[in-house]
mmCIF file of C-alpha atoms and ligand atoms in Angstrom:
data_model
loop_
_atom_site.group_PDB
_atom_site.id
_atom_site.type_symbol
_atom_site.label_atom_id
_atom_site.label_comp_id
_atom_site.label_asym_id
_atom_site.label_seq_id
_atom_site.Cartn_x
_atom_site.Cartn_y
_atom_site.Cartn_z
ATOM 1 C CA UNK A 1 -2.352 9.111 20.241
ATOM 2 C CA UNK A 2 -3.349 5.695 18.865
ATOM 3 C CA UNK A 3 -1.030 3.031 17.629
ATOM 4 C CA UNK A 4 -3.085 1.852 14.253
ATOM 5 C CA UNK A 5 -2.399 -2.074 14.199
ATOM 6 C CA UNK A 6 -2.263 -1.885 10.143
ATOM 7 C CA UNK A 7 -3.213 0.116 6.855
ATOM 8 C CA UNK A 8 -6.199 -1.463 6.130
ATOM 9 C CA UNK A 9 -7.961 -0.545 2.446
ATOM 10 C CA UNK A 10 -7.875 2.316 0.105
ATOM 11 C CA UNK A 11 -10.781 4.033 -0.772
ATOM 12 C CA UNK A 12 -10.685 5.658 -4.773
ATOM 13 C CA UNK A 13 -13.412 6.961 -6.946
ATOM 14 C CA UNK A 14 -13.754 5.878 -10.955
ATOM 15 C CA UNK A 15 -16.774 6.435 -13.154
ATOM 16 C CA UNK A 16 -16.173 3.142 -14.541
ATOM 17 C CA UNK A 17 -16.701 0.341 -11.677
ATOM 18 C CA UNK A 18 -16.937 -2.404 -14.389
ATOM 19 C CA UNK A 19 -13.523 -1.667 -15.793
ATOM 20 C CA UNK A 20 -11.776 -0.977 -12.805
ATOM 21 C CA UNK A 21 -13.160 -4.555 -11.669
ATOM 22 C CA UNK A 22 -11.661 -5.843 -14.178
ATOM 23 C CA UNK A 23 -8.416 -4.656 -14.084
ATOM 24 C CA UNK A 24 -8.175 -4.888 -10.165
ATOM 25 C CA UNK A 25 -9.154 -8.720 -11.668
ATOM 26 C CA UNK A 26 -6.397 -8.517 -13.861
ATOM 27 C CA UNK A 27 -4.402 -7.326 -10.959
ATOM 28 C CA UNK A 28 -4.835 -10.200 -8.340
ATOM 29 C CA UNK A 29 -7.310 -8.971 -6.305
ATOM 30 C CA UNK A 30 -11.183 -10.942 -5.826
ATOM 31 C CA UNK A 31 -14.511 -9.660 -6.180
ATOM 32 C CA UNK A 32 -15.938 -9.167 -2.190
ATOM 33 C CA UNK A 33 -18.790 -7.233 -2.986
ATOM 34 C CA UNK A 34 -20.199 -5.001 -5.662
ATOM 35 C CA UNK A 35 -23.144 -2.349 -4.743
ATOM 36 C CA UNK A 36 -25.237 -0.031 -6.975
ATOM 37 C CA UNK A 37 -22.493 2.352 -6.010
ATOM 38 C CA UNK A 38 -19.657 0.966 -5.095
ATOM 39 C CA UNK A 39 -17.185 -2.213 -5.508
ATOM 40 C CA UNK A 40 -15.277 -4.035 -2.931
ATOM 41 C CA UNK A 41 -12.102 -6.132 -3.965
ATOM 42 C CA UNK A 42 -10.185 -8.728 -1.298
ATOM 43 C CA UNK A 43 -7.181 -10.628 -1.591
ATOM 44 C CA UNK A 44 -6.312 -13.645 -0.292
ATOM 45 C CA UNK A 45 -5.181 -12.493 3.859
ATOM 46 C CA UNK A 46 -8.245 -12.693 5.568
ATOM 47 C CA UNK A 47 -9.578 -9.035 5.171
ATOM 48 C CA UNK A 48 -13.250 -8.711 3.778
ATOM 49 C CA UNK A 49 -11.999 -6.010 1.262
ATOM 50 C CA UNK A 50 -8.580 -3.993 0.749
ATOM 51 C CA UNK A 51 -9.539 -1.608 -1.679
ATOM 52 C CA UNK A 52 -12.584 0.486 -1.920
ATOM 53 C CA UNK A 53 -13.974 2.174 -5.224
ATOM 54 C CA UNK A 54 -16.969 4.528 -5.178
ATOM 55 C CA UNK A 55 -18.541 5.403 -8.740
ATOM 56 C CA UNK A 56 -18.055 8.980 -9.342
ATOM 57 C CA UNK A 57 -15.881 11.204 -10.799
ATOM 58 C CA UNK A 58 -11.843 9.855 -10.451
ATOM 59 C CA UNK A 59 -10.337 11.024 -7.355
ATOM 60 C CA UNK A 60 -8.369 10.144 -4.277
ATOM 61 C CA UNK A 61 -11.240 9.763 -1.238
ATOM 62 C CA UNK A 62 -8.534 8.230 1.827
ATOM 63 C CA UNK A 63 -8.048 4.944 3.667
ATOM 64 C CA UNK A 64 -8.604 2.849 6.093
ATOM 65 C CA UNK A 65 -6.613 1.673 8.991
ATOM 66 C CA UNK A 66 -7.074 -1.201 11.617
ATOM 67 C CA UNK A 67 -7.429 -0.722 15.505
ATOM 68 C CA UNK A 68 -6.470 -3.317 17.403
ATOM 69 C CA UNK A 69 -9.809 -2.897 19.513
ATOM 70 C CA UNK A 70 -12.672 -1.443 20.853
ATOM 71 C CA UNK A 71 -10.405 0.800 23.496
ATOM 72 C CA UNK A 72 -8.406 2.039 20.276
ATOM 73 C CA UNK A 73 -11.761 2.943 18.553
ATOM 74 C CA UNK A 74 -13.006 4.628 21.719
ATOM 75 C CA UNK A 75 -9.522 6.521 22.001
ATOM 76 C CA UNK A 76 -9.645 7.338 18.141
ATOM 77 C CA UNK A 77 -12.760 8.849 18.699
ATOM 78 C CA UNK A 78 -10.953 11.333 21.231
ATOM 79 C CA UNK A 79 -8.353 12.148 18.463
ATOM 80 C CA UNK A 80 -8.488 15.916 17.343
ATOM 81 C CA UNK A 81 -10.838 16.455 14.711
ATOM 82 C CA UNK A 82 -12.399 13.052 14.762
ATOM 83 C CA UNK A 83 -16.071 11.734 14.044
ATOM 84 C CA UNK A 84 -17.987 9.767 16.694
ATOM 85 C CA UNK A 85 -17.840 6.430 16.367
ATOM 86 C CA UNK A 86 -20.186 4.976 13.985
ATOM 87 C CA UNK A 87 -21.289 1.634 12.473
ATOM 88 C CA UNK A 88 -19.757 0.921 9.066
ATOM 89 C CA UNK A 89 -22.842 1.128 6.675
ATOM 90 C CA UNK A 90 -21.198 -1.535 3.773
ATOM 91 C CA UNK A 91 -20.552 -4.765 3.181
ATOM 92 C CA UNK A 92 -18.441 -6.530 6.084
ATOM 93 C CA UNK A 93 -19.645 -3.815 8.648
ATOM 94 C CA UNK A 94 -17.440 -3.098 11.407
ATOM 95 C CA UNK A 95 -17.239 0.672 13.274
ATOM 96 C CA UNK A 96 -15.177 3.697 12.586
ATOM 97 C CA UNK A 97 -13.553 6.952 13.514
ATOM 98 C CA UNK A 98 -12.931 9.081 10.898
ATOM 99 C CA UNK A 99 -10.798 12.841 10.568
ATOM 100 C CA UNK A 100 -8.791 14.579 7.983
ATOM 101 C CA UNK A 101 -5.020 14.320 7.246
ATOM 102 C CA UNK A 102 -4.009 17.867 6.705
ATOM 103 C CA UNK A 103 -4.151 17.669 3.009
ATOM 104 C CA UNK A 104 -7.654 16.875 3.642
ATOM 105 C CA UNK A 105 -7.663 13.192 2.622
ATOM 106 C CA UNK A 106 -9.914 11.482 4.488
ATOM 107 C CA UNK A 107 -8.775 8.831 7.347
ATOM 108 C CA UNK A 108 -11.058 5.620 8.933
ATOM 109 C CA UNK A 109 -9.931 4.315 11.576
ATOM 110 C CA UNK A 110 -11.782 0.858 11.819
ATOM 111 C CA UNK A 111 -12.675 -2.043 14.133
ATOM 112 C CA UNK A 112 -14.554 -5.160 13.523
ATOM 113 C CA UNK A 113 -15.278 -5.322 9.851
ATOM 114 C CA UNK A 114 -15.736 -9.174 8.897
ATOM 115 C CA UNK A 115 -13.076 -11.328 8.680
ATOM 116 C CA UNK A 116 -13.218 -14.121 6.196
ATOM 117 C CA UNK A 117 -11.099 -16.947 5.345
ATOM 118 C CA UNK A 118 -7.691 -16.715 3.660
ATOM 119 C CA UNK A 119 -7.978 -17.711 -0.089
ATOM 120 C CA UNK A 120 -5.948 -20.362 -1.652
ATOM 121 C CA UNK A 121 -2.385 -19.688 -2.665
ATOM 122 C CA UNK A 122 0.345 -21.582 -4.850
ATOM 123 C CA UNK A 123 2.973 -23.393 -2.861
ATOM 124 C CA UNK A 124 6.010 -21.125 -2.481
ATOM 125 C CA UNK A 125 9.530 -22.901 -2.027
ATOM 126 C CA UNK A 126 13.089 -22.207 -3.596
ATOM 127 C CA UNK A 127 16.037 -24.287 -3.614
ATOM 128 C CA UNK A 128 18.350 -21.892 -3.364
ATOM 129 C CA UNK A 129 21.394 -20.089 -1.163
ATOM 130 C CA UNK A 130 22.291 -23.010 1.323
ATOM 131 C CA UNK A 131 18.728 -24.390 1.976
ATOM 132 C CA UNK A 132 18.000 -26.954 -1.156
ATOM 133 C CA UNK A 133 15.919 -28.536 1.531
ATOM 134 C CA UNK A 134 12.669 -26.142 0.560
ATOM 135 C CA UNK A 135 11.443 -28.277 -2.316
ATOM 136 C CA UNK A 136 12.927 -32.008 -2.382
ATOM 137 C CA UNK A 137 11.653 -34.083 -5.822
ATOM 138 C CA UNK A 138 8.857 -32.062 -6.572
ATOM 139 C CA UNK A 139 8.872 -29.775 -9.948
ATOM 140 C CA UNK A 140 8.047 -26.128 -9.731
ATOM 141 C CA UNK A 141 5.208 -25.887 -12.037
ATOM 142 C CA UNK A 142 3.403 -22.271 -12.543
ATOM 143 C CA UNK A 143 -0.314 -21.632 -12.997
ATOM 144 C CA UNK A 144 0.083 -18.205 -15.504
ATOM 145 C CA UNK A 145 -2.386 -16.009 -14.674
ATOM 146 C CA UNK A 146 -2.792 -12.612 -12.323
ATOM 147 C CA UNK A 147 -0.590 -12.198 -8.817
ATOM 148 C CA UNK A 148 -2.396 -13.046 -6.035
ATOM 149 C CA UNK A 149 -2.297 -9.888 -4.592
ATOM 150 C CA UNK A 150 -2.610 -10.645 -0.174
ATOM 151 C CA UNK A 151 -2.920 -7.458 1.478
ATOM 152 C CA UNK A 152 -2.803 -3.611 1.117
ATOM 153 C CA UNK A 153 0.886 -3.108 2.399
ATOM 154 C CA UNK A 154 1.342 0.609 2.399
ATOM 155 C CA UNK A 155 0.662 4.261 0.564
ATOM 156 C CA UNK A 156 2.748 7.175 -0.815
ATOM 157 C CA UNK A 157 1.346 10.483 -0.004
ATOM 158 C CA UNK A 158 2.442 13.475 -1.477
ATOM 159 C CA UNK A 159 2.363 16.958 0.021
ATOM 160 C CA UNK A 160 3.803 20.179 -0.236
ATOM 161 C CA UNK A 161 4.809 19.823 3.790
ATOM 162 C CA UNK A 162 6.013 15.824 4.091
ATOM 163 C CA UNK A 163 7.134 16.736 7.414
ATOM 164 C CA UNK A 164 4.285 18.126 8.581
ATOM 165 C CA UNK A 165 2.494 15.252 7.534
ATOM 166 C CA UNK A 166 4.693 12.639 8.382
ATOM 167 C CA UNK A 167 4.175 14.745 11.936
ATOM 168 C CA UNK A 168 0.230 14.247 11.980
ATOM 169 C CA UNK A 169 0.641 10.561 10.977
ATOM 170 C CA UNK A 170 3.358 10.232 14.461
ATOM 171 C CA UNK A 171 0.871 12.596 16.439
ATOM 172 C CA UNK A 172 -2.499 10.820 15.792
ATOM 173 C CA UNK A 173 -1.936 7.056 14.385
ATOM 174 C CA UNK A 174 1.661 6.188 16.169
ATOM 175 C CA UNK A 175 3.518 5.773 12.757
ATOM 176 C CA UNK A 176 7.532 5.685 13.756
ATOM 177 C CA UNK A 177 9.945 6.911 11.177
ATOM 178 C CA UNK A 178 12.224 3.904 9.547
ATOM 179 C CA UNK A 179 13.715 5.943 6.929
ATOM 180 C CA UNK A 180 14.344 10.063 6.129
ATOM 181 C CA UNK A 181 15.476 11.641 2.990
ATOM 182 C CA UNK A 182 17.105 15.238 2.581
ATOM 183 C CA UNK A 183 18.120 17.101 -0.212
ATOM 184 C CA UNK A 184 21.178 19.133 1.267
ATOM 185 C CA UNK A 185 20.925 19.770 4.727
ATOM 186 C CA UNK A 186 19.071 17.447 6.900
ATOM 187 C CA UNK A 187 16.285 20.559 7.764
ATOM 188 C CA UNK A 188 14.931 19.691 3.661
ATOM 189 C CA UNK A 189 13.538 16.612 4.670
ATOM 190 C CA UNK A 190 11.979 15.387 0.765
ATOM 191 C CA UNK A 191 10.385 11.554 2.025
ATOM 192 C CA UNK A 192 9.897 10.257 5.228
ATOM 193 C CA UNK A 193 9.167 6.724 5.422
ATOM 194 C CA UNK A 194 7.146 5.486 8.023
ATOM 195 C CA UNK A 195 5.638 2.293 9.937
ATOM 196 C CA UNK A 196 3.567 0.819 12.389
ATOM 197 C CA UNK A 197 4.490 0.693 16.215
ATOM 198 C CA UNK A 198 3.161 -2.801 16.931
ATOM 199 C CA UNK A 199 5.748 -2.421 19.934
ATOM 200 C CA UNK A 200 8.534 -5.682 19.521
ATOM 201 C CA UNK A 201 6.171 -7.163 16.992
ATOM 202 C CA UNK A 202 8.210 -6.792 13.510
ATOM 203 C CA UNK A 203 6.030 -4.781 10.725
ATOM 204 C CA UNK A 204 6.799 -3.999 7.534
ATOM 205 C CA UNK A 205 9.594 -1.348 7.362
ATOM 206 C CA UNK A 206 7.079 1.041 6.107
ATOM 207 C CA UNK A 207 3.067 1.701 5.788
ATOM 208 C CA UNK A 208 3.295 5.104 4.293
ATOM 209 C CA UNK A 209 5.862 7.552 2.737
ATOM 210 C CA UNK A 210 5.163 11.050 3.014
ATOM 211 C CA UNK A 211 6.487 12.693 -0.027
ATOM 212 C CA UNK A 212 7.808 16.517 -1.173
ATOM 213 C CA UNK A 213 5.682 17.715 -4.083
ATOM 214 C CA UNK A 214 3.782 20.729 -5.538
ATOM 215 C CA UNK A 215 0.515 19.531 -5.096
ATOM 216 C CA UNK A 216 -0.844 16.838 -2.464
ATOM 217 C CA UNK A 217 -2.270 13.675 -3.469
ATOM 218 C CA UNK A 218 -1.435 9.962 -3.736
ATOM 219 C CA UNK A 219 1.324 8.490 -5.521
ATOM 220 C CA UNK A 220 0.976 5.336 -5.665
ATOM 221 C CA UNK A 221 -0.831 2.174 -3.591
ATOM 222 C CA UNK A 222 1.295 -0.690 -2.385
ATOM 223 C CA UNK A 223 -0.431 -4.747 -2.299
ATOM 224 C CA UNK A 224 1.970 -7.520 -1.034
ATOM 225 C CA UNK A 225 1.837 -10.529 -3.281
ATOM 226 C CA UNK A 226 2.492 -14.151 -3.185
ATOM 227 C CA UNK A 227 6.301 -13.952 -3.828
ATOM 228 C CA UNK A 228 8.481 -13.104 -6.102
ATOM 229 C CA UNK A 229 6.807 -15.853 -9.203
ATOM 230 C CA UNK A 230 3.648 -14.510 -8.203
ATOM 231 C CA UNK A 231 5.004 -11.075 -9.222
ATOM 232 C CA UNK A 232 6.331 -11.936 -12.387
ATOM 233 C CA UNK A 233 3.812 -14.140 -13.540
ATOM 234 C CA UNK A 234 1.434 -10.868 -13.111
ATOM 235 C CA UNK A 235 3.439 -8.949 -14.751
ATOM 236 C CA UNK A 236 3.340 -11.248 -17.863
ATOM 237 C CA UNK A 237 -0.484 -11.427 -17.630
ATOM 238 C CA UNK A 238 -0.803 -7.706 -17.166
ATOM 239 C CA UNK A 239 1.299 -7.325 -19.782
ATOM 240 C CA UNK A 240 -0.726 -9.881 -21.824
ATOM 241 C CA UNK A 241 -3.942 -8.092 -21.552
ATOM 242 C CA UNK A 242 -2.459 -5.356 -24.010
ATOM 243 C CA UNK A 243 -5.043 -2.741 -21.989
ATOM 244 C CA UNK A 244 -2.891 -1.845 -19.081
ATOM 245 C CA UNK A 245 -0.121 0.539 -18.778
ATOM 246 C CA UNK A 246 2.884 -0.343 -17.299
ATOM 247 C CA UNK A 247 4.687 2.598 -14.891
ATOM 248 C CA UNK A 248 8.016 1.546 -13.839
ATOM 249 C CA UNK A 249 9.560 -2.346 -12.715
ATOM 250 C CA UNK A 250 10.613 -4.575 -12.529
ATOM 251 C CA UNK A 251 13.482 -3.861 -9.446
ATOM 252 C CA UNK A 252 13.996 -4.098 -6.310
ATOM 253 C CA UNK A 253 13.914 -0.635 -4.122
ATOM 254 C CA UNK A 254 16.455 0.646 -1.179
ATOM 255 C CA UNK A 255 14.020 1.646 1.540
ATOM 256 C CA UNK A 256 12.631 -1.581 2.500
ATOM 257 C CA UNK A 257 14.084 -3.542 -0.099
ATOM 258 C CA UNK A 258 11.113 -5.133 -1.621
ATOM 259 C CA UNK A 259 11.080 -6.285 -5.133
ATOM 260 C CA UNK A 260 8.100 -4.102 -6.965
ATOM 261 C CA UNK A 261 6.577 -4.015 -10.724
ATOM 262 C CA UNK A 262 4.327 -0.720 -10.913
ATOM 263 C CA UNK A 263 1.066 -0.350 -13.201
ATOM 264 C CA UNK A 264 -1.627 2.065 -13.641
ATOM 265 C CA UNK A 265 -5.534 1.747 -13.135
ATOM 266 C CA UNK A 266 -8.173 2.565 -15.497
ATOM 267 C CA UNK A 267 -8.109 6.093 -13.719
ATOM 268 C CA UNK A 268 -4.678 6.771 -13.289
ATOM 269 C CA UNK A 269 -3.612 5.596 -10.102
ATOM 270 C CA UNK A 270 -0.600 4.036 -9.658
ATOM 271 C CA UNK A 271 -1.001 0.490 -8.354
ATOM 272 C CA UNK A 272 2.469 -1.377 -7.218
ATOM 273 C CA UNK A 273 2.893 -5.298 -6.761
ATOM 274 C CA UNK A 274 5.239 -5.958 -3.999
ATOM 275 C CA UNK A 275 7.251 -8.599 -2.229
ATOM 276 C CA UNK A 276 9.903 -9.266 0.349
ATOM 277 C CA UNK A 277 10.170 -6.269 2.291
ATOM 278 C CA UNK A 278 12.536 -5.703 5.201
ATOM 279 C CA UNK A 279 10.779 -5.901 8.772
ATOM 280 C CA UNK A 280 11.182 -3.822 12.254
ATOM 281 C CA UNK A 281 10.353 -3.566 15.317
ATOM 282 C CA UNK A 282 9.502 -0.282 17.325
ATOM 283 C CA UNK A 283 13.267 0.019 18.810
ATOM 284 C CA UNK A 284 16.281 2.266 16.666
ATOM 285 C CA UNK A 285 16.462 5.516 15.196
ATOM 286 C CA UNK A 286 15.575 6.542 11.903
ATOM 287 C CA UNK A 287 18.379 6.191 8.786
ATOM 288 C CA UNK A 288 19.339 9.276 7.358
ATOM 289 C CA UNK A 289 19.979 9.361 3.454
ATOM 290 C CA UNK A 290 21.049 12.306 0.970
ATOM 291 C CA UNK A 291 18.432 12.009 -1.627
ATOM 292 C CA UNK A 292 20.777 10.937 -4.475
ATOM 293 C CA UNK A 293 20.716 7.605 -2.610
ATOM 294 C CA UNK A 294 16.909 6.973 -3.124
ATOM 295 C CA UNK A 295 17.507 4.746 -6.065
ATOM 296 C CA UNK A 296 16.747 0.995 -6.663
ATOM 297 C CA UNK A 297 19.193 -1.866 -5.693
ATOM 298 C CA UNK A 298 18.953 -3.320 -9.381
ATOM 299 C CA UNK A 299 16.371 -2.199 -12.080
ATOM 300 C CA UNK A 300 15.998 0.813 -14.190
ATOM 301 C CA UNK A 301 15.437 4.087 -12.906
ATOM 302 C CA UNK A 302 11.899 5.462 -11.821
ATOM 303 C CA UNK A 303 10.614 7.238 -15.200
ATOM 304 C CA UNK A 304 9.501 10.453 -14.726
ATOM 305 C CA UNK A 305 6.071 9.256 -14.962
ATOM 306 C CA UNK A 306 6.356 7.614 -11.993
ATOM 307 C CA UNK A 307 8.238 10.576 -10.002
ATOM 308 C CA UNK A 308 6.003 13.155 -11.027
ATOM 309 C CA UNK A 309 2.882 11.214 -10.551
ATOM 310 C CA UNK A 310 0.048 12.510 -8.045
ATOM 311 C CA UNK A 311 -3.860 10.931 -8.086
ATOM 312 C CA UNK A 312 -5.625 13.829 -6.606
HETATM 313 FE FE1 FE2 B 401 5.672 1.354 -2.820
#
């Protein structure tokens, strides 16, 4: 096994790389690189790129997770089913170990891709609960524009089997389970949340959530932003644009209880801004929920669209 230190990028495929560019724009995210074949997109952590798009037909390639070092790569390379290691050929470099999940999405396992520095971001403070200490005689004024999307946070994978994949995530990249739904009995296990075992370290309470469906494929893709103004003033300018479709938000979820606003790409994959997720370290057991309680704190119900949805 390897313990993965953090999901890393998403890699897609879209015919059109100049309107996906723009709405990733639109989205938050920062031009790092564009190729004959290929366009890179940052945000403002200090990650050369956190989403990948390759022109071709639309589909659902696989991402990209962080090692903490070389020993990781070297012991990802030992995984079952994995590549040699091999030197990243595009922009920012780095090496990787790749394999197959086992609905045949593909997995890098990376080390030493470029790190450049953080972008700028708008001062965050509230005066609210019992702290009015966070912003003392100074006026909260917004910039309107896009989110300023930080970091890739987490995926939603779809499978006939979540279990089983849940089980190859535990088995090969150290994911620990934070959160299991069943529909009945507790042997019908319908979404498994999962996260990263970064030991007493406290992670996000989940990096992927392995969900029951028909047919595999990706849900939707998961990009921390600034806070919780960052989120709604992209939401107004997404909404603004008039071009985008809007999927399901704004609310704040149960599992993990981060605030989210959901829209789709130029291709039909589900793209969600998040904020203010719960944290944990590697210690407790998983919660168990009936199903019925996988519902949002406050906010409208997920649409069907956003249920049924799979990017194959
Ligand atoms: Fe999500």
């Amino acid at each position: 096994m390897v313990k993965v230190h953090d999901i890393a990028y998403v890699r897609l495929a879209a015919p059109d790389l100049d309107a996906q560019e723009q709405f990733l724009t639109d989205f938050g995210m920062v031009r790092a690189a564009r190729t004959a074949s290929a366009l890179y997109m940052r945000g403002t952590d200090a990650h050369h790129h956190l989403h990948i798009t390759e022109q071709g037909p639309a589909r659902f390639v696989g991402l990209g997770y962080s090692l903490a070092s070389e020993d990781d790569l070297a012991a990802a390379a030992q995984l079952p089913g994995a590549s040699a290691i091999e030197q990243i050929d595009e922009p920012g470099g780095g090496r990787r170990v790749w394999l197959r999940e086992p609905n045949g999405y593909r997995i890098e396992l990376v080390h030493g891709i470029a790190t450049p520095a953080p972008l700028p971001v708008p001062p965050s403070s509230m005066n609210i609960g019992t702290d009015r200490s966070a912003r003392v005689g100074v006026a909260k004024r917004l910039a309107k524009g896009p989110s300023h999307v930080k970091r890739l946070g987490h995926c939603v994978l779809v499978s006939p089997n979540p279990r089983a994949t849940f089980d190859w995530f535990h088995r090969n990249l150290g994911f620990l389970e934070s959160d299991i739904f069943y529909a009945g009995a507790r042997d019908r296990q319908v979404a498994i949340f999962g996260r990263v075992d970064r030991g007493a370290e406290f992670v996000d309470h989940h990096v992927i959530l392995c969900a029951g469906g028909e047919r595999a494929g990706l849900n939707h893709l998961g990009f921390e932003v600034h806070d919780v103004d960052d989120l709604l003033l992209g939401h107004d300018h997404l909404r603004r644009c008039e071009r985008y479709q809007h999927v399901w938000g704004i609310g704040r979820h149960l599992s993990g209880s981060h605030v989210f606003d959901y829209w789709m790409d130029p291709s039909q994959r589900i793209h969600e801004h998040w904020t203010d997720t719960d944290t944990l370290d590697a210690a407790g057991e998983p919660n168990w929920h009936p199903i019925e309680e996988l519902r949002s704190q406050w906010g409208d119900p997920a649409p069907l669209t956003f249920i049924k949805h799979v990017s194959a």
